[in-house]
PDB file of C-alpha atoms and ligand atoms in Angstrom:
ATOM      1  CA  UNK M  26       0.000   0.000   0.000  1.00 68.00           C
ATOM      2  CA  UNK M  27       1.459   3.693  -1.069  1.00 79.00           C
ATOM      3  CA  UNK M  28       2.532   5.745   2.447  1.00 86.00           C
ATOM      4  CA  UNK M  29       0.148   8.402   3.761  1.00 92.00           C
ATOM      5  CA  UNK M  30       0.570  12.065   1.830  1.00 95.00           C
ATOM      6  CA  UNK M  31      -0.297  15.178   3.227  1.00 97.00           C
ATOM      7  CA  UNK M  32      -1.729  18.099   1.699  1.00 97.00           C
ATOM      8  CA  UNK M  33      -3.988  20.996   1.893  1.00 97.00           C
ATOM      9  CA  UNK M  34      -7.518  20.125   2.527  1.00 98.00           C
ATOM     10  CA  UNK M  35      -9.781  20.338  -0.347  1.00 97.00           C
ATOM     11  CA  UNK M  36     -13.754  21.269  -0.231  1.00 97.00           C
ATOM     12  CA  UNK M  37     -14.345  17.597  -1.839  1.00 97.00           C
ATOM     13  CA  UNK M  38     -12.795  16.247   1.733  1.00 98.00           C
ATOM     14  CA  UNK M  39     -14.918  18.214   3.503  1.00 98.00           C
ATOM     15  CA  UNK M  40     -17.788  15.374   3.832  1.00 98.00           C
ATOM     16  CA  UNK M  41     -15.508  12.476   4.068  1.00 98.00           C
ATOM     17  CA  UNK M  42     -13.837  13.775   7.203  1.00 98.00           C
ATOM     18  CA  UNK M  43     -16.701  15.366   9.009  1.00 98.00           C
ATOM     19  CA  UNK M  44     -17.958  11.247   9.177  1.00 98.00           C
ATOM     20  CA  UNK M  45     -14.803  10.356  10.383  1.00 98.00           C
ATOM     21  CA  UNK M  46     -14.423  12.921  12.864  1.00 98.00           C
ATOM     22  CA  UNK M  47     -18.605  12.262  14.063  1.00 97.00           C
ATOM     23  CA  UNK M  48     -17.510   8.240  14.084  1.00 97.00           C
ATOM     24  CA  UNK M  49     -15.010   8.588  16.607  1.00 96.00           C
ATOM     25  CA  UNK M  50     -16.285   8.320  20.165  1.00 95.00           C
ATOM     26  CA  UNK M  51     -13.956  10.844  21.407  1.00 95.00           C
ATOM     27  CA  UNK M  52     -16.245  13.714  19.947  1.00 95.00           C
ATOM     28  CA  UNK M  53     -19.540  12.059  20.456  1.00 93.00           C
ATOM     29  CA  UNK M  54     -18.569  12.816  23.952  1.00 93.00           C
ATOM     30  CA  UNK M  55     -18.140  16.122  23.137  1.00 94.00           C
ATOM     31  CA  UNK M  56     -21.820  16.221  21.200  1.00 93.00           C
ATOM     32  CA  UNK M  57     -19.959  16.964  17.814  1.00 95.00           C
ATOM     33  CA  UNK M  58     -21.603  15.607  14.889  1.00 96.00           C
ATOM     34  CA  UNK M  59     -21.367  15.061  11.328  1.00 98.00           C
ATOM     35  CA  UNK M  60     -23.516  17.961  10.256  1.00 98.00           C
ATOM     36  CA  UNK M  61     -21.546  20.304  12.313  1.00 97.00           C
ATOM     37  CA  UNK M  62     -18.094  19.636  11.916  1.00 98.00           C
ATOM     38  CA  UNK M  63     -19.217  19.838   7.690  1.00 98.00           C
ATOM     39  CA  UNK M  64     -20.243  23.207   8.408  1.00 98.00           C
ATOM     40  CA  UNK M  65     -17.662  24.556  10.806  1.00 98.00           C
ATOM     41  CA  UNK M  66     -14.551  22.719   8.196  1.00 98.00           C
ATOM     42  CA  UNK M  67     -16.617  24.284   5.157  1.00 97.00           C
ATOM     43  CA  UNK M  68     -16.437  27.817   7.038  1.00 96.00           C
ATOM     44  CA  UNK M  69     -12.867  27.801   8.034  1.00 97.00           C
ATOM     45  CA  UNK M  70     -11.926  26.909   4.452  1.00 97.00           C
ATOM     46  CA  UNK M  71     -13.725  29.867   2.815  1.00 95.00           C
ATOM     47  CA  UNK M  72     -11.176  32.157   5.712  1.00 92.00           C
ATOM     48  CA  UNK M  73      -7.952  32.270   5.535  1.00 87.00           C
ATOM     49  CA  UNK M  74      -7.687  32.603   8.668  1.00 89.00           C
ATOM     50  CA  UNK M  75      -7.141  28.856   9.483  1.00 97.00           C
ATOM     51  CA  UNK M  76      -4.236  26.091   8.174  1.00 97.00           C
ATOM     52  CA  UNK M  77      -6.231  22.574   6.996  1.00 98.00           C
ATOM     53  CA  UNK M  78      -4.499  19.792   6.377  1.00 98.00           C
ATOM     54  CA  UNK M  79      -5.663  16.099   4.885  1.00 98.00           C
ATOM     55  CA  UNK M  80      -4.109  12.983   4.948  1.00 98.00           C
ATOM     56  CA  UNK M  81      -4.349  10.496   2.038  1.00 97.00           C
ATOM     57  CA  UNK M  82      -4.190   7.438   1.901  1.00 95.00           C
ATOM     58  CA  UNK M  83      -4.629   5.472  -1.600  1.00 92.00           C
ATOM     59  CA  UNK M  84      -7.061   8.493  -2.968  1.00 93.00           C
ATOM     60  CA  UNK M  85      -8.853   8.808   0.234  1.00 96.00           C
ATOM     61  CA  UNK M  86      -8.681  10.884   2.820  1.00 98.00           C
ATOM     62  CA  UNK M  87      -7.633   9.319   5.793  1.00 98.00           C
ATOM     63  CA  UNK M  88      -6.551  12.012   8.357  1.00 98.00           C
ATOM     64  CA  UNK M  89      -6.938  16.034   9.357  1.00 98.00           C
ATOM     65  CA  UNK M  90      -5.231  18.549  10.753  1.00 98.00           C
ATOM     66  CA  UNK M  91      -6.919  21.972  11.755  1.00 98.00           C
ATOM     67  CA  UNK M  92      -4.707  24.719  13.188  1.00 98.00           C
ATOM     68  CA  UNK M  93      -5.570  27.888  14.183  1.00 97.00           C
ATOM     69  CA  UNK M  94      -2.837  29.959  13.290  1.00 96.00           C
ATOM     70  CA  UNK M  95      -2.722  32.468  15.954  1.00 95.00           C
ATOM     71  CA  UNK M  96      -5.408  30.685  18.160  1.00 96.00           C
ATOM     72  CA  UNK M  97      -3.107  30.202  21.736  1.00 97.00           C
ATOM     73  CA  UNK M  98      -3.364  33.693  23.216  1.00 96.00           C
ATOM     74  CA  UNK M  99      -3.483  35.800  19.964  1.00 96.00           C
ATOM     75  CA  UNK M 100       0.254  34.471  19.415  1.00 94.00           C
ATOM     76  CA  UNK M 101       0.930  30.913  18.601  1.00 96.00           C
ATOM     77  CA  UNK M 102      -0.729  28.340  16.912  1.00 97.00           C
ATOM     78  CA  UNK M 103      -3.342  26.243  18.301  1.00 98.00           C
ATOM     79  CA  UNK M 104      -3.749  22.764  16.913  1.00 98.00           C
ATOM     80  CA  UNK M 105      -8.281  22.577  17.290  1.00 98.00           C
ATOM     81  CA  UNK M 106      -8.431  19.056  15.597  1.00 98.00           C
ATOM     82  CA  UNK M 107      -6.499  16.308  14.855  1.00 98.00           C
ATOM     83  CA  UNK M 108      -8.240  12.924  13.595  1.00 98.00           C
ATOM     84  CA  UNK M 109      -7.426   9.832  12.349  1.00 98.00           C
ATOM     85  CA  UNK M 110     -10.540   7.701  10.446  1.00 98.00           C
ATOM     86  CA  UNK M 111     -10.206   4.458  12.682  1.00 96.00           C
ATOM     87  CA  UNK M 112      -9.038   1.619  10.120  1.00 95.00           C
ATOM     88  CA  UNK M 113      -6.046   4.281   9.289  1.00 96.00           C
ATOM     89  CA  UNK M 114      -4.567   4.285  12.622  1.00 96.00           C
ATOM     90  CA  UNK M 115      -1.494   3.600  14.037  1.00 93.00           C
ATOM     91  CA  UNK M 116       0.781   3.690  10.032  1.00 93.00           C
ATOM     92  CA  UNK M 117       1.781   7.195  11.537  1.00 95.00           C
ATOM     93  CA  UNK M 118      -0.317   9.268   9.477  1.00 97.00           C
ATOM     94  CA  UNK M 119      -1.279  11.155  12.981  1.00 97.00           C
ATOM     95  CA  UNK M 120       2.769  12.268  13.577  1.00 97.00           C
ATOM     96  CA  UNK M 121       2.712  13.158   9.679  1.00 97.00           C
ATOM     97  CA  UNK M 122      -0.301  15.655  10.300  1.00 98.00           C
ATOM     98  CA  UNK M 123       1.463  16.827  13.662  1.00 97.00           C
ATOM     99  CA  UNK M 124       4.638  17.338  11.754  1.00 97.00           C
ATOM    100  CA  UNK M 125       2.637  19.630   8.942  1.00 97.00           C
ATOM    101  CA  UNK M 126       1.298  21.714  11.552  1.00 97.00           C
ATOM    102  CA  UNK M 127       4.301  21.873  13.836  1.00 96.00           C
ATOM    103  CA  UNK M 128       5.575  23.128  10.546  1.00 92.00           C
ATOM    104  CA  UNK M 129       4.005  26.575  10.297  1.00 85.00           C
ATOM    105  CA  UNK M 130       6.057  27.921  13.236  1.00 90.00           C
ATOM    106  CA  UNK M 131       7.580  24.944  14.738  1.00 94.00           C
ATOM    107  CA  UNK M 132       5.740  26.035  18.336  1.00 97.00           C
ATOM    108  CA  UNK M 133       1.975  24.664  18.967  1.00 98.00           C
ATOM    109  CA  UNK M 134      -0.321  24.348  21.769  1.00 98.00           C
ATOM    110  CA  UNK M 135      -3.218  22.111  21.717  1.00 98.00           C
ATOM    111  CA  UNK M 136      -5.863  20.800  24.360  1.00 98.00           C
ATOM    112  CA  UNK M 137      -6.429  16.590  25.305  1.00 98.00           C
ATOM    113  CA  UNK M 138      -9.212  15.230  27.139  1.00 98.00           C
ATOM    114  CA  UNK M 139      -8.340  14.027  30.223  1.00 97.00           C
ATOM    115  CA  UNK M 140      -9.464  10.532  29.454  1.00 96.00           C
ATOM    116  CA  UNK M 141      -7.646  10.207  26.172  1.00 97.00           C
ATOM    117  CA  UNK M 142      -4.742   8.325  27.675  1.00 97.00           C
ATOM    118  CA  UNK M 143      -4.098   7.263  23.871  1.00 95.00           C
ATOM    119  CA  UNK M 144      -3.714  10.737  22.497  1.00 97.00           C
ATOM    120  CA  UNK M 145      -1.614  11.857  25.528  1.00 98.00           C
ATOM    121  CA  UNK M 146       0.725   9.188  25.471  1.00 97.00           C
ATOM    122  CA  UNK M 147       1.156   9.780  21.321  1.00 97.00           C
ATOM    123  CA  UNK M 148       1.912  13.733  21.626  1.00 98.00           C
ATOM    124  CA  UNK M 149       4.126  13.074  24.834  1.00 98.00           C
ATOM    125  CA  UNK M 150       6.392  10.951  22.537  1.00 97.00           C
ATOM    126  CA  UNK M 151       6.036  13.652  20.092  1.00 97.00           C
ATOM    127  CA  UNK M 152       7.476  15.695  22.590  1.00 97.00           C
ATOM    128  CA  UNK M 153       4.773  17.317  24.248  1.00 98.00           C
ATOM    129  CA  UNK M 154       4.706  18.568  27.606  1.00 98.00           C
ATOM    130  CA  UNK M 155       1.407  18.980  29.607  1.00 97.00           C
ATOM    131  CA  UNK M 156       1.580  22.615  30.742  1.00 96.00           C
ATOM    132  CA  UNK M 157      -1.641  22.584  32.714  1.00 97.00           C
ATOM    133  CA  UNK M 158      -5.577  21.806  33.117  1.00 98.00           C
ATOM    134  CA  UNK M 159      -8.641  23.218  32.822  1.00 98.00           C
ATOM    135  CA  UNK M 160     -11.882  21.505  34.674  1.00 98.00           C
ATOM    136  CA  UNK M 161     -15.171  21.608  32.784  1.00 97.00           C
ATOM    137  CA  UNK M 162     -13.668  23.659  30.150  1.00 97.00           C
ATOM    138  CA  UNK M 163     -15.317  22.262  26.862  1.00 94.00           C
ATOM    139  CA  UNK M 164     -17.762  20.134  29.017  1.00 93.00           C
ATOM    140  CA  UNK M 165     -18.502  19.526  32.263  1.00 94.00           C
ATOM    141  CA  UNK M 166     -17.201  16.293  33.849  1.00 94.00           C
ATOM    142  CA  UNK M 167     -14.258  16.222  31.712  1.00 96.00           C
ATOM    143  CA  UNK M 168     -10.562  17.993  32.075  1.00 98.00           C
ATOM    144  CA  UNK M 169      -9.059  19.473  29.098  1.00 98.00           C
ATOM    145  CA  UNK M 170      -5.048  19.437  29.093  1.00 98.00           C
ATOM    146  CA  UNK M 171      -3.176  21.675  27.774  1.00 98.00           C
ATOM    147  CA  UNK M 172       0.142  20.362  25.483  1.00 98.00           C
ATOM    148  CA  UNK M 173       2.302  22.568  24.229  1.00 98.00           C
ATOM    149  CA  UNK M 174       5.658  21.983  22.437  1.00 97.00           C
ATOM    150  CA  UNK M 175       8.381  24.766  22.066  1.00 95.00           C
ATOM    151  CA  UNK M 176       9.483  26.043  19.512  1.00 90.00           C
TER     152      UNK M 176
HETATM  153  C1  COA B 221      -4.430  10.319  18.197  1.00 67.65           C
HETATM  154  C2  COA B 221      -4.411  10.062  16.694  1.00 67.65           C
HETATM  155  C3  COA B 221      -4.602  11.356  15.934  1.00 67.65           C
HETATM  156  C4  COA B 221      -3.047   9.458  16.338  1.00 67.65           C
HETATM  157  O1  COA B 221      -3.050   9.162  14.934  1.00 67.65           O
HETATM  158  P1  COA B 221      -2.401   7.809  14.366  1.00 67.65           P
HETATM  159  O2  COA B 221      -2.365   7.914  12.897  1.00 67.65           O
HETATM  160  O3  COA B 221      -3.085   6.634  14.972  1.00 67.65           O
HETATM  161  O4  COA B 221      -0.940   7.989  14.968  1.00 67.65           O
HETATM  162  P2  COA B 221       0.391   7.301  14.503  1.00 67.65           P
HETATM  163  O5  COA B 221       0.142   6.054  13.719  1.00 67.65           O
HETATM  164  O6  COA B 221       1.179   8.353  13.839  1.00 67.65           O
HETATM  165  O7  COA B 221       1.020   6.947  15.906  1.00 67.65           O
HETATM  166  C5  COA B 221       0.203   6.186  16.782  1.00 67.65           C
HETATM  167  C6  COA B 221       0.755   4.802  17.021  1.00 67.65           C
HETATM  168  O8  COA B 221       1.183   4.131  15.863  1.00 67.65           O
HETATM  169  C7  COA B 221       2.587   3.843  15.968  1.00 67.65           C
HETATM  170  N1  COA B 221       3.130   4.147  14.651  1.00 67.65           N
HETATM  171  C8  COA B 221       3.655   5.302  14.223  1.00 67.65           C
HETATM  172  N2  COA B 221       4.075   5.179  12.950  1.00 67.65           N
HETATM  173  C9  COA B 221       3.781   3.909  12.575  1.00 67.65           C
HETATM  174  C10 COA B 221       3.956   3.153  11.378  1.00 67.65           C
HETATM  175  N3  COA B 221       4.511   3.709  10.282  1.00 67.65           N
HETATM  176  N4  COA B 221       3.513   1.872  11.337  1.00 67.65           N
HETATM  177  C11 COA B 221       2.945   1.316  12.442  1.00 67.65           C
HETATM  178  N5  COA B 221       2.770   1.975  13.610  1.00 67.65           N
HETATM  179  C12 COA B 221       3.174   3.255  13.668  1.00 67.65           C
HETATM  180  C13 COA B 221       3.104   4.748  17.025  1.00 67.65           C
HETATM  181  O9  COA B 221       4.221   4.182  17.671  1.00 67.65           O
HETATM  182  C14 COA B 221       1.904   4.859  17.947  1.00 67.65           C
HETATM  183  O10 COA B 221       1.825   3.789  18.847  1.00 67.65           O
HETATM  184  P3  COA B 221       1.122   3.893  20.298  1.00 67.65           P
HETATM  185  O11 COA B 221       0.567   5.299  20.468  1.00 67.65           O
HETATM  186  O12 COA B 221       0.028   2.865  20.253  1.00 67.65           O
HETATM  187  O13 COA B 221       2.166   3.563  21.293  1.00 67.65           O
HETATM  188  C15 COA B 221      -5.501   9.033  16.258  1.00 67.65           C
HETATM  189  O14 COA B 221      -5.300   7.836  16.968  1.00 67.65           O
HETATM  190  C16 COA B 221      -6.915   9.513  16.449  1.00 67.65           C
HETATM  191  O15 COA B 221      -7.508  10.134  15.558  1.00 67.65           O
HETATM  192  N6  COA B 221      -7.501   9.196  17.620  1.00 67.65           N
HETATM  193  C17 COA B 221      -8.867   9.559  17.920  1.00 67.65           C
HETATM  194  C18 COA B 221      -9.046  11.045  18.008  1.00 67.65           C
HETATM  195  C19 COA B 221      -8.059  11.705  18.934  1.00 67.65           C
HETATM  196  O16 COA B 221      -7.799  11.207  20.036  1.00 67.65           O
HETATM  197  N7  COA B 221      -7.521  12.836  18.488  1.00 67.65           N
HETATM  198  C20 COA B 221      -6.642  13.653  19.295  1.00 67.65           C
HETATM  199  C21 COA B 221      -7.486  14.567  20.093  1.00 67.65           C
HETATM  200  S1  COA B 221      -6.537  15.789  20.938  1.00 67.65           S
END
């Protein structure tokens, strides 16, 4: 099978990653659905405000990145979404999205669920460091870490 590629993300990815995104429990504890994540990666692609990046992996997209580029206190950037579709895990297509955004200004803050032991444990290897938390931030019952690697 050909290796992941990364590139920007297209309006015709749109609607394949919004069900990937919906299908992953992770953000159906978060309430975030199909419908919306459509709308919200439609909007931020008509900006330019925002950096979107897909992963592909034999013509289909596999993986996205979504990085706001000034979105950790008005100065860094802020990595909003990162998602692998489930069957594509684990071939590192997840460190070649990190790398893409990492690659804007090398510096990038992001927030992990408390719960995601997975997702903490990849960006820690990635070399991560947990520079806080914040209680019933997105939703109540559930912590949101901050990660942030340097520069
Ligand atoms: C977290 C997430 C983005 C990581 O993406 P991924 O593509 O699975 O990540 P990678 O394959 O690059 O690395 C993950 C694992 O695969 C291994 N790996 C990396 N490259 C690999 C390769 N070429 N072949 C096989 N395994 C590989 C890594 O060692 C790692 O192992 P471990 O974490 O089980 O110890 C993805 O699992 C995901 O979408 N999870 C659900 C949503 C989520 O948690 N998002 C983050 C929210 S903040």
């Amino acid at each position: 099978m050909d290796p992941p590629s990364i590139r920007p993300l297209a309006p015709a990815d749109v609607a394949p990653c919004a069900r990937f995104v919906a299908a992953a429990p992770l953000w159906r504890r978060y309430g975030y659905g199909e419908d919306r994540c459509a709308r919200d990666l439609a909007s931020a692609l008509e900006g330019a405000d925002d950096a979107l990046f897909c992963a592909e992996l034999s013509g289909e997209p596999v993986g996205l990145a979504w990085v706001l580029r000034r979105g950790a206190f008005g100065r860094a950037p802020y990595l909003k979404l990162l998602a692998v579709a489930e069957p594509a895990r684990g071939r590192g297509v997840g460190v070649l999205l990190l790398r893409e955004a990492e690659g804007l200004t090398g510096e990038l803050f992001l927030l992990v669920s408390d719960f995601n032991a997975d997702a903490r444990r990849f960006y820690a290897r990635e070399g991560y460091a947990e520079a806080g938390a914040l209680p019933d931030f997105a939703v109540p019952g559930i912590t949101e870490i901050l990660m942030w690697r340097r520069r």
